[in-house]
Short mmCIF file of N, CA and C in Angstrom, two decimals:
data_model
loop_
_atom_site.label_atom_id
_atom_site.label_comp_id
_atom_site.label_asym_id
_atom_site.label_seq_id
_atom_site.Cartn_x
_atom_site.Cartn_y
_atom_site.Cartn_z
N UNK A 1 0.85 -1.17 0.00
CA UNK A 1 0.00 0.00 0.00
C UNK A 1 0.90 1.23 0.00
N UNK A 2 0.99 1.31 -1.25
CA UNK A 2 2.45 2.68 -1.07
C UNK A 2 0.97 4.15 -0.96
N UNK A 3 1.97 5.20 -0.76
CA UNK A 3 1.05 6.48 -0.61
C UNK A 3 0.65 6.59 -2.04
N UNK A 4 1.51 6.71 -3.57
CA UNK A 4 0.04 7.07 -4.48
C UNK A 4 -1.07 6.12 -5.26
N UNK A 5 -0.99 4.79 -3.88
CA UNK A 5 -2.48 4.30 -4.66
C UNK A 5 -3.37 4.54 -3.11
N UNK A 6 -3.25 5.39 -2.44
CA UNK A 6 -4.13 6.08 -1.70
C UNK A 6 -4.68 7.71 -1.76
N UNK A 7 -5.98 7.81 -1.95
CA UNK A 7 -6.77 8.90 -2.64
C UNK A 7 -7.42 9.21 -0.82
N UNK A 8 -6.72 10.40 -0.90
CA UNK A 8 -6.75 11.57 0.16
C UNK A 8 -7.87 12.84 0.11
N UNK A 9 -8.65 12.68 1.01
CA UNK A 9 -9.76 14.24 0.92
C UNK A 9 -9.56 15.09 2.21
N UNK A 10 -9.44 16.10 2.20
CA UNK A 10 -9.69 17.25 3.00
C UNK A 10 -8.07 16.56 3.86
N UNK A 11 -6.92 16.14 3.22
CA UNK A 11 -5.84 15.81 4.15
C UNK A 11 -5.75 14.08 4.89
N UNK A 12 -7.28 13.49 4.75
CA UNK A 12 -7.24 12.42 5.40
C UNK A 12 -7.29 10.86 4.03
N UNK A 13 -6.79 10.10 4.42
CA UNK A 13 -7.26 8.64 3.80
C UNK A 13 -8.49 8.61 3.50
N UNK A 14 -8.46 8.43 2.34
CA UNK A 14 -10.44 8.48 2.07
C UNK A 14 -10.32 6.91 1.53
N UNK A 15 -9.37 6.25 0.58
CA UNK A 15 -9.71 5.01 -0.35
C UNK A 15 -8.85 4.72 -0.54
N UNK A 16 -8.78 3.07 -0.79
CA UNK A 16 -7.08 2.25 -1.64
C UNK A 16 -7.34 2.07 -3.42
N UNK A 17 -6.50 2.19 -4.05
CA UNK A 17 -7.39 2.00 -5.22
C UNK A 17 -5.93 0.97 -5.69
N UNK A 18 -6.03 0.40 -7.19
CA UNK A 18 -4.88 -0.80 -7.62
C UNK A 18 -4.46 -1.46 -6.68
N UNK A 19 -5.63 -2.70 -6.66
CA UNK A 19 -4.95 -3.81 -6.38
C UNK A 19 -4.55 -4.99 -7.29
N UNK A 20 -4.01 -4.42 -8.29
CA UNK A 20 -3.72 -5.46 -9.26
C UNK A 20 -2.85 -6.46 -8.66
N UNK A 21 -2.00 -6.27 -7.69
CA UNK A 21 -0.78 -7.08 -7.01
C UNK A 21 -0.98 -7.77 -5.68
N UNK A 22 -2.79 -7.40 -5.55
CA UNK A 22 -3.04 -7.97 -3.52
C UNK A 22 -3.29 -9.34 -4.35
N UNK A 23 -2.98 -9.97 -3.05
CA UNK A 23 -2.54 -11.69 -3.21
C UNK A 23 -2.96 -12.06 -1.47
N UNK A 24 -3.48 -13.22 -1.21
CA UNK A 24 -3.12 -13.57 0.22
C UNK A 24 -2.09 -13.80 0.82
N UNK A 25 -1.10 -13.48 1.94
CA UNK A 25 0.10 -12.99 2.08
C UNK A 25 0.33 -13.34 3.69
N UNK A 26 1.64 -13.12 3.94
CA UNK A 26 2.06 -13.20 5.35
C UNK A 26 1.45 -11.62 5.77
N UNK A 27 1.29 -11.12 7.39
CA UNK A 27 0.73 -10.13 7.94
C UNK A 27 2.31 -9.30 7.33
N UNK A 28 3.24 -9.91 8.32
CA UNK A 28 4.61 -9.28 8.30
C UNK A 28 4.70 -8.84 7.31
N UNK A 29 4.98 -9.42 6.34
CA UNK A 29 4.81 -9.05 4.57
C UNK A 29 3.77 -7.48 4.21
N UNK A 30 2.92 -7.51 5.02
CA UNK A 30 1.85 -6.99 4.41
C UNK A 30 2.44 -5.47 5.61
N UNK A 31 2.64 -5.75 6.60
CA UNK A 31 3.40 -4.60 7.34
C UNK A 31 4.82 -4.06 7.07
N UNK A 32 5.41 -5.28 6.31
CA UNK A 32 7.20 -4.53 6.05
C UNK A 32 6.64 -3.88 4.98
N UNK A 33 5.57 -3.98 3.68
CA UNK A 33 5.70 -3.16 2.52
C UNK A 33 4.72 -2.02 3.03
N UNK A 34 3.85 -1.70 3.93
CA UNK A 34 3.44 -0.72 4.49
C UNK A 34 4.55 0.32 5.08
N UNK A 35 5.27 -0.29 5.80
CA UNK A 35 6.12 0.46 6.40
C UNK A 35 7.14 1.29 5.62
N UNK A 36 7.59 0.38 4.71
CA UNK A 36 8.88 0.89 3.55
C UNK A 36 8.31 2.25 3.10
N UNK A 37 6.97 2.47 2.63
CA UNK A 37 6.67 3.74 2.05
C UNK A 37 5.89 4.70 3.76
N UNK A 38 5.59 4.47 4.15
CA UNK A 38 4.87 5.24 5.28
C UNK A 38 5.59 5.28 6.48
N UNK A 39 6.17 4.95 6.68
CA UNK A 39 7.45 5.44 7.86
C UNK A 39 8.14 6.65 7.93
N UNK A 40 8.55 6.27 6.66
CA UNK A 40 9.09 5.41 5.60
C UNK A 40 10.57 4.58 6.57
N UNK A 41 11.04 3.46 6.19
CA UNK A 41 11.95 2.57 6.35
C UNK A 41 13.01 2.38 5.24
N UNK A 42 13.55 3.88 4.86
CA UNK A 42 14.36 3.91 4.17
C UNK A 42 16.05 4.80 4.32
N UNK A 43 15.76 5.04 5.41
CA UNK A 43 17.25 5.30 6.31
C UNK A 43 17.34 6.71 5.55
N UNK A 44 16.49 6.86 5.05
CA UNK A 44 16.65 9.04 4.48
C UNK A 44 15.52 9.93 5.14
N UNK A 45 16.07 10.97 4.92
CA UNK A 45 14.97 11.88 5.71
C UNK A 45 14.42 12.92 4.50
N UNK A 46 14.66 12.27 3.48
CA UNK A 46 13.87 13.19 2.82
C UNK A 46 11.88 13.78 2.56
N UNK A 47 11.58 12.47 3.08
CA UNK A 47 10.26 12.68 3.27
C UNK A 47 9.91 13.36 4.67
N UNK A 48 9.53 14.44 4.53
CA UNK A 48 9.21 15.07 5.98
C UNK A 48 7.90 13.99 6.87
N UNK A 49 8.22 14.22 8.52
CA UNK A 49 7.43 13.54 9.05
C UNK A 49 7.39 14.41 10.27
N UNK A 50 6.07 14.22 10.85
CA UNK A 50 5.49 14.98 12.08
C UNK A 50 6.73 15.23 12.98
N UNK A 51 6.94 16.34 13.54
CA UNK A 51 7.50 16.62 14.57
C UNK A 51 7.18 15.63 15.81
N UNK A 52 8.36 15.16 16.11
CA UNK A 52 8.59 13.67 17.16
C UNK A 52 8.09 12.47 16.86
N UNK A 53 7.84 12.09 15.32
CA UNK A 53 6.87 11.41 15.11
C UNK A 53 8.16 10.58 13.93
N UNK A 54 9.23 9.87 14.30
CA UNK A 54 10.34 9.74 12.91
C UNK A 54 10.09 8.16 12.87
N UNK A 55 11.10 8.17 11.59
CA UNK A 55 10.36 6.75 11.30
C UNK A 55 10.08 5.18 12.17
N UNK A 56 10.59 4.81 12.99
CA UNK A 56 10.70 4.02 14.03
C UNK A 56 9.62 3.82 14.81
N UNK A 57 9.30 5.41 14.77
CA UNK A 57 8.59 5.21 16.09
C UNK A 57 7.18 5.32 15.50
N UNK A 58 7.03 5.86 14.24
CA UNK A 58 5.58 5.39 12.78
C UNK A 58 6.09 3.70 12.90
N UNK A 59 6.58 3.08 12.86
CA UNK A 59 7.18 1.71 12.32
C UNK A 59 6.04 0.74 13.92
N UNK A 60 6.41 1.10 15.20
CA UNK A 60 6.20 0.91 16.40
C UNK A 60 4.54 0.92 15.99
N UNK A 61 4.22 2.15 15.83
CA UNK A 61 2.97 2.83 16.11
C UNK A 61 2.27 1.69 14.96
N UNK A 62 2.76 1.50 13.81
CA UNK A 62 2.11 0.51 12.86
C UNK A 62 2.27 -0.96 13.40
N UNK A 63 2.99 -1.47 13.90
CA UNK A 63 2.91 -2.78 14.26
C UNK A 63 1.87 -2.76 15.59
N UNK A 64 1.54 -1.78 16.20
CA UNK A 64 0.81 -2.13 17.41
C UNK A 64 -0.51 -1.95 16.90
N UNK A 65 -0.79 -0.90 16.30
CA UNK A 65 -2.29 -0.61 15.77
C UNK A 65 -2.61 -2.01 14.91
N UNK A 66 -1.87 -2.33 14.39
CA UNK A 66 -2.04 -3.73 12.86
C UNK A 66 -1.95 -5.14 14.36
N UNK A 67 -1.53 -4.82 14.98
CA UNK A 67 -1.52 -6.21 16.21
C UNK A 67 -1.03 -7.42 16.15
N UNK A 68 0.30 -6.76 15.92
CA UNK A 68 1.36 -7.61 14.88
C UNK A 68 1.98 -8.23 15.82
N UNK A 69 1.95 -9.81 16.14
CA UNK A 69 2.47 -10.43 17.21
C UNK A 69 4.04 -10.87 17.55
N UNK A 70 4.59 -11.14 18.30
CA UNK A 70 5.89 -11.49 18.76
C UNK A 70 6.98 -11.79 17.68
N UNK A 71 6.27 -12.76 17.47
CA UNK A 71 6.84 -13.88 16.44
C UNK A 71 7.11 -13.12 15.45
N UNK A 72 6.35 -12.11 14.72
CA UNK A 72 6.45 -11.56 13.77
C UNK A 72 7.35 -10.25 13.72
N UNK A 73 7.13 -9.96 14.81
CA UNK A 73 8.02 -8.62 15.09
C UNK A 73 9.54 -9.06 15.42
N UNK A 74 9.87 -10.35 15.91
CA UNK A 74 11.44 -10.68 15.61
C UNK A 74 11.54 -10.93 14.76
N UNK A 75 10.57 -11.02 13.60
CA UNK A 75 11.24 -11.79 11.93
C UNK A 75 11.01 -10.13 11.17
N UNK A 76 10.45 -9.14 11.76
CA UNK A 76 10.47 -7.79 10.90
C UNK A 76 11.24 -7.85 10.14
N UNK A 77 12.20 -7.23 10.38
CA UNK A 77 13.92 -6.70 10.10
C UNK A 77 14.05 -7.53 8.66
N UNK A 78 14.27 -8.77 8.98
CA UNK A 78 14.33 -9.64 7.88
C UNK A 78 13.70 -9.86 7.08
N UNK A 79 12.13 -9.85 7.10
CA UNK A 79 11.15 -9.80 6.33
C UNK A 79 11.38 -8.06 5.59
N UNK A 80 11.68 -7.16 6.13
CA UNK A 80 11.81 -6.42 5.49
C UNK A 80 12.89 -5.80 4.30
N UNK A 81 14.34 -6.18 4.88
CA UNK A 81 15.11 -6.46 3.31
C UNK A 81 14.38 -7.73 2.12
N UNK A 82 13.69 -8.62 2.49
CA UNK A 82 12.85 -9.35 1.58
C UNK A 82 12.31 -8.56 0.56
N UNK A 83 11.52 -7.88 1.31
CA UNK A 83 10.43 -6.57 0.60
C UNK A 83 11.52 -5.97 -0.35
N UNK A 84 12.42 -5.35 0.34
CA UNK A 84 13.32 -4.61 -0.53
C UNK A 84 14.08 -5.18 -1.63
N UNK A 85 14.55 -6.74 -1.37
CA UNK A 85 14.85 -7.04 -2.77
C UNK A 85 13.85 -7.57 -3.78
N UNK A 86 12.45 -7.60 -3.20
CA UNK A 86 11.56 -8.09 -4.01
C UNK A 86 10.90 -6.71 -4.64
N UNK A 87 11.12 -5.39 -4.29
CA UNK A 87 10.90 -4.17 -5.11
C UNK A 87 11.47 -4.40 -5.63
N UNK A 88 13.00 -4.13 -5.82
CA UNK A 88 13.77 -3.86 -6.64
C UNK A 88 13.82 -4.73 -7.33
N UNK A 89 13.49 -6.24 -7.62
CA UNK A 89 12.81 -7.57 -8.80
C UNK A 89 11.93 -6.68 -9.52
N UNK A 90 10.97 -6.35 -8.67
CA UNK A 90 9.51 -5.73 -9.61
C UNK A 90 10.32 -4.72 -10.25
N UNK A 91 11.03 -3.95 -10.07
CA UNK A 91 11.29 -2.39 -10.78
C UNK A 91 11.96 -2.96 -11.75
N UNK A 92 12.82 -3.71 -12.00
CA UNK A 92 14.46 -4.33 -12.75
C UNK A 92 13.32 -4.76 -13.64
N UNK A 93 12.36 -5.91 -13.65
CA UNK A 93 12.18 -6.17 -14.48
C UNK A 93 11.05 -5.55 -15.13
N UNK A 94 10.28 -4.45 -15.20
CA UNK A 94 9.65 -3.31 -15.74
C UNK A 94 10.19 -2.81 -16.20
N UNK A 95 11.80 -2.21 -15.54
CA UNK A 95 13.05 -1.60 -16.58
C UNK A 95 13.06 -1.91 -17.62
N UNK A 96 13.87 -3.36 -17.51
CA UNK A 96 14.24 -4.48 -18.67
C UNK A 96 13.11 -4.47 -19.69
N UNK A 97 11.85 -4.60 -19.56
CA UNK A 97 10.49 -4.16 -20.41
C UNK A 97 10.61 -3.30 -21.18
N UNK A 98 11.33 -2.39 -20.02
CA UNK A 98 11.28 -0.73 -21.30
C UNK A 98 9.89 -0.05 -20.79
N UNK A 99 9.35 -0.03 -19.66
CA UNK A 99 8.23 0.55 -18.93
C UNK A 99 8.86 1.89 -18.64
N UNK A 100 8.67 2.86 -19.64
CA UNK A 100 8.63 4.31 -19.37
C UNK A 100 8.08 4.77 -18.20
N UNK A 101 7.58 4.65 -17.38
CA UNK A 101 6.84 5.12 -16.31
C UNK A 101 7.71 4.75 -15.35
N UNK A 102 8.28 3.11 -15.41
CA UNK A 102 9.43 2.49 -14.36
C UNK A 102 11.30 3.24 -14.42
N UNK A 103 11.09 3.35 -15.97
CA UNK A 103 12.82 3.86 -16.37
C UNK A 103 12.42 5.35 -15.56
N UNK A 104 11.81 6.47 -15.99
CA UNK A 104 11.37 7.58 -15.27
C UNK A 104 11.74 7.74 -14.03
N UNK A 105 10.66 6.84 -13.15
CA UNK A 105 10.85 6.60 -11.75
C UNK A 105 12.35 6.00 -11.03
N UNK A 106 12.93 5.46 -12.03
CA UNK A 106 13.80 4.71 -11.53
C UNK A 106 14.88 5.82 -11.57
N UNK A 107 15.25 6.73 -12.45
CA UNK A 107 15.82 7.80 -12.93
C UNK A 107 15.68 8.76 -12.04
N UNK A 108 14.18 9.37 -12.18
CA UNK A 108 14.31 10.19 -11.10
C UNK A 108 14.33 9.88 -9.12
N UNK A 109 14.13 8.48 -9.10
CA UNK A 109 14.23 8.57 -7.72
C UNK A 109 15.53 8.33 -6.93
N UNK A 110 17.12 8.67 -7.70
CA UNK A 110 18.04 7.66 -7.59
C UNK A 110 18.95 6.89 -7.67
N UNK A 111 18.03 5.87 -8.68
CA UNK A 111 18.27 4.68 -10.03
C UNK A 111 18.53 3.74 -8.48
N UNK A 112 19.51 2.77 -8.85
CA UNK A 112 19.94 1.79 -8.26
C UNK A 112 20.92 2.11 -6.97
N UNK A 113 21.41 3.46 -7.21
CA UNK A 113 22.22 3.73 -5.86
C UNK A 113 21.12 3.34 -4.76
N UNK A 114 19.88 4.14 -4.96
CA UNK A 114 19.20 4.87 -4.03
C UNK A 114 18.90 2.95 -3.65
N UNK A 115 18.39 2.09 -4.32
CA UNK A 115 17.86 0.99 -3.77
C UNK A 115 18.90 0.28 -3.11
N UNK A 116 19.91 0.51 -3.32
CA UNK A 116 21.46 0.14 -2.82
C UNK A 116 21.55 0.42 -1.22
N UNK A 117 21.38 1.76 -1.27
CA UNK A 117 21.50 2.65 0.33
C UNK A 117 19.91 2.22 1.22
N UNK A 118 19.16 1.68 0.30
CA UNK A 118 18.61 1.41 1.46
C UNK A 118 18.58 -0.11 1.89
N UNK A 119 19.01 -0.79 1.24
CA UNK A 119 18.88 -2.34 1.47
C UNK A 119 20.70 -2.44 2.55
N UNK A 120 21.23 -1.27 2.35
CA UNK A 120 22.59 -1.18 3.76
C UNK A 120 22.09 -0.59 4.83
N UNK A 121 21.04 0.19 4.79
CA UNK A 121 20.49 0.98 6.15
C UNK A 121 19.78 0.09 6.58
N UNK A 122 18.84 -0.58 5.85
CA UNK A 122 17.80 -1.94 6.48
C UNK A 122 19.07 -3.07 7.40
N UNK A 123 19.86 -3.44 6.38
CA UNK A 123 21.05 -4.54 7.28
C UNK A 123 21.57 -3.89 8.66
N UNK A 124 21.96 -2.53 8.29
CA UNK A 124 22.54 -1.91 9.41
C UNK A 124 21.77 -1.53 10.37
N UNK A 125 20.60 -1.28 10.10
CA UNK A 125 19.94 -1.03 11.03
C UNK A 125 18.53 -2.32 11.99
N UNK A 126 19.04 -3.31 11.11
CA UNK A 126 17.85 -4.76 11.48
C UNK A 126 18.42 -5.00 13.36
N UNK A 127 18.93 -4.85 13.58
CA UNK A 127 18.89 -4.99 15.00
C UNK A 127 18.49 -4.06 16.39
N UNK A 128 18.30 -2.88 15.67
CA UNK A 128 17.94 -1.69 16.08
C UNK A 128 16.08 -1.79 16.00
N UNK A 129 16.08 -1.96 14.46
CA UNK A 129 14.39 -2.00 14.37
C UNK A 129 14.07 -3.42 15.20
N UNK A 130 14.33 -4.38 15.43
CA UNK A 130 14.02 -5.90 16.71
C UNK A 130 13.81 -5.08 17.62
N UNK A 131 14.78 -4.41 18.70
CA UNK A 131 14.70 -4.02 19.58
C UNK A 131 13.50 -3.06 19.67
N UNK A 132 12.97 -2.14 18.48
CA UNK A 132 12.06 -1.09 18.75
C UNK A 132 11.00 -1.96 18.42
N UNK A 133 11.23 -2.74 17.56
CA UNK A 133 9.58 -4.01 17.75
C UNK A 133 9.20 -3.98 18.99
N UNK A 134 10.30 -4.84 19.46
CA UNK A 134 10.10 -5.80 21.02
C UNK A 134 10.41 -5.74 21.78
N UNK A 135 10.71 -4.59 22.45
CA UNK A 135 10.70 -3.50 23.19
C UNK A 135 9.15 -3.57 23.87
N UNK A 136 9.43 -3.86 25.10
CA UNK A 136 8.01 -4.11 26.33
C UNK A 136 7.48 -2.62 25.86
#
């Protein structure tokens, strides 16, 4: 559920729209690719986020509201470089297509550095995000 297949009114979540890709799925799964864009869980600060509100502690706030259990919250971390090399599958091979919309995106967001730096901030930081899981 990245932010632009969510349609926003007056500032709030109004609707999800394209689900060409929902499948029945692990929860974790379904919370590491939530998180990657709405945290965001990408070790940059370029997306502004609420004052005291940074990504970790959106990451926290999403696993407790979603009621994401034990078990799952020690396999986060890991489940979440998953996510990340399974974007970067989906993008590579839309590239390779020749999907103007993907070369674009891929161009302007980056290219491959940018998916690079974050699949080292996810490693570097997977023991850090355990602890803010599972954390009493």
């Amino acid at each position: 559920m990245c932010p632009e297949n969510v349609v926003f009114r007056a500032g709030r979540a109004h609707a999800l729209i394209d689900f060409d890709l929902a499948a029945p799925g692990r929860r974790v799964w379904d919370l590491a690719v939530t998180a990657r864009y709405w945290a965001p869980l990408t070790g940059e600060s370029s997306r502004p986020h609420p004052p005291g509100l940074e990504p970790l502690t959106r990451l926290r706030l999403l696993a407790d509201a979603y009621g994401l259990d034990a078990p799952a919250r020690a396999e986060f971390a890991s489940v979440s470089l998953e996510v990340a090399s399974s974007c970067r599958a989906f993008v590579a091979a839309r590239v390779a297509r020749g999907d103007e919309a993907y070369v674009r995106g891929l161009a302007d967001g980056g290219g491959w550095a940018r998916f690079d730096r974050v699949e080292a901030w996810l490693r570097a930081s997977a023991e850090f995000i355990t602890r803010t899981l599972t954390a009493g």
